[in-house]
Coordinates of C-alpha atoms in Angstrom, one line a residue:
M18 CA 0.0 0.0 0.0
M19 CA 1.3 3.5 -0.9
D20 CA 1.9 5.8 2.0
M21 CA 0.3 9.2 2.3
A22 CA 3.2 11.1 0.7
D23 CA 3.1 8.8 -2.4
T24 CA -0.6 9.2 -2.7
Y25 CA -0.6 13.0 -2.5
R26 CA 2.5 13.1 -4.9
E27 CA 0.5 11.2 -7.5
I28 CA -2.6 13.4 -7.0
I29 CA -0.5 16.5 -7.5
K30 CA 1.2 15.1 -10.5
E31 CA -2.1 14.2 -12.1
N32 CA -3.6 17.6 -11.3
I33 CA -0.7 19.5 -12.9
E34 CA -0.4 17.1 -15.8
Y35 CA 3.2 16.4 -14.9
D36 CA 4.0 14.3 -17.9
F37 CA 2.7 17.0 -20.2
L38 CA 4.8 19.8 -18.6
V39 CA 8.1 17.9 -18.1
P40 CA 9.2 18.3 -21.8
R41 CA 8.6 22.0 -21.6
Y42 CA 10.0 22.8 -18.2
G43 CA 12.4 19.9 -17.4
R44 CA 12.1 17.1 -14.9
E45 CA 14.3 18.8 -12.3
R46 CA 12.2 21.9 -12.2
M47 CA 8.9 19.9 -12.1
D48 CA 10.2 17.6 -9.4
E49 CA 11.3 20.6 -7.2
T50 CA 7.8 22.1 -7.6
V51 CA 6.0 18.9 -6.9
E52 CA 8.1 18.3 -3.8
L53 CA 7.4 21.9 -2.5
M54 CA 3.7 21.4 -3.1
L55 CA 3.8 18.0 -1.4
E56 CA 5.7 19.4 1.6
T57 CA 3.0 22.1 1.9
V58 CA 0.1 19.7 1.6
L59 CA 1.6 17.3 4.2
S60 CA 2.4 20.0 6.7
R61 CA 1.1 19.4 10.2
R62 CA 1.5 23.0 11.3
P63 CA -1.9 24.6 12.1
Y64 CA -0.9 27.6 10.0
I65 CA 1.4 27.9 6.9
R66 CA 3.3 31.2 6.3
I67 CA 2.9 32.5 2.8
A68 CA 4.2 35.9 1.8
G69 CA 4.5 37.0 5.4
D70 CA 0.9 36.0 6.4
D71 CA -0.2 32.9 8.2
F72 CA -3.0 30.9 6.6
P73 CA -4.9 27.9 8.1
R74 CA -3.4 24.6 6.9
E75 CA -6.6 23.3 5.5
I76 CA -7.2 26.3 3.3
V77 CA -3.6 26.1 1.9
R78 CA -3.9 22.4 1.4
S79 CA -7.2 22.8 -0.4
R80 CA -5.8 25.5 -2.7
F81 CA -2.6 23.5 -3.5
L82 CA -4.7 20.4 -4.4
K83 CA -6.6 22.5 -7.0
I84 CA -3.5 23.8 -8.8
N85 CA -3.5 22.6 -12.4
S86 CA -1.1 22.8 -15.4
G87 CA -2.4 26.3 -16.4
H88 CA -1.6 27.6 -12.9
L89 CA 1.9 26.1 -13.1
E90 CA 2.6 27.5 -16.6
Y91 CA 1.5 30.9 -15.2
V92 CA 3.8 30.6 -12.2
F93 CA 6.8 29.6 -14.3
D94 CA 6.0 32.4 -16.8
C95 CA 6.0 34.9 -14.0
I96 CA 9.2 33.6 -12.5
D97 CA 11.0 33.5 -15.9
K98 CA 10.0 37.1 -16.6
N99 CA 11.1 38.3 -13.1
N100 CA 14.3 40.4 -13.3
T101 CA 14.7 41.2 -9.6
K102 CA 16.8 39.2 -7.2
V103 CA 14.9 36.6 -5.3
N104 CA 16.6 35.9 -1.9
N105 CA 14.3 33.0 -0.9
I106 CA 13.2 31.2 -4.0
K107 CA 11.2 28.6 -1.9
A108 CA 9.1 31.3 -0.2
Y109 CA 8.7 33.1 -3.6
L110 CA 7.5 29.9 -5.3
L111 CA 5.2 29.0 -2.4
A112 CA 3.6 32.5 -2.6
A113 CA 3.3 32.3 -6.4
L114 CA 1.7 28.9 -6.3
Y115 CA -0.7 29.9 -3.5
N116 CA -1.8 33.0 -5.4
A117 CA -1.9 31.6 -8.9
P118 CA -5.6 30.7 -8.9
A119 CA -6.5 34.1 -7.7
T120 CA -4.2 36.2 -9.9
M121 CA -3.7 34.3 -13.1
D122 CA -6.8 35.7 -14.9
S123 CA -5.9 39.4 -14.1
Y124 CA -2.3 38.8 -15.2
Y125 CA -3.2 37.4 -18.6
R126 CA -5.9 40.1 -19.1
A127 CA -3.2 42.8 -18.5
E128 CA -0.9 41.0 -20.9
V129 CA -3.5 41.1 -23.6
N130 CA -4.3 44.7 -23.0
H131 CA -0.6 45.6 -23.2
D132 CA -0.2 43.7 -26.5
L133 CA -3.4 45.3 -27.9
Y134 CA -3.0 48.8 -26.8
G135 CA 0.8 49.1 -26.2
C136 CA 0.2 50.3 -22.6

């Protein structure tokens, strides 16, 4: 029988379409991201610190288990376009993943507006 970590790892990989994204982003980058997501989902702390704020574990777990391939592509796109120094990449990636479902739509809308109107 698979242990809890293996079960959640497979759920996360399925949700993010791991095999689809590996050729585009590389196995190492994908594995690092999956392991960070897994570590977060399996956390036993009552609150998880994201971008300086503490969020209830169950809310964070729920959000991370809803992340899909589109969210991950958005996060990687933002990270790849970032031109400022990131001192704590783990905290940065954690915040980007947590916020992806809430911010992805606005980001792409702004990108389209910029391309259409040169703003």
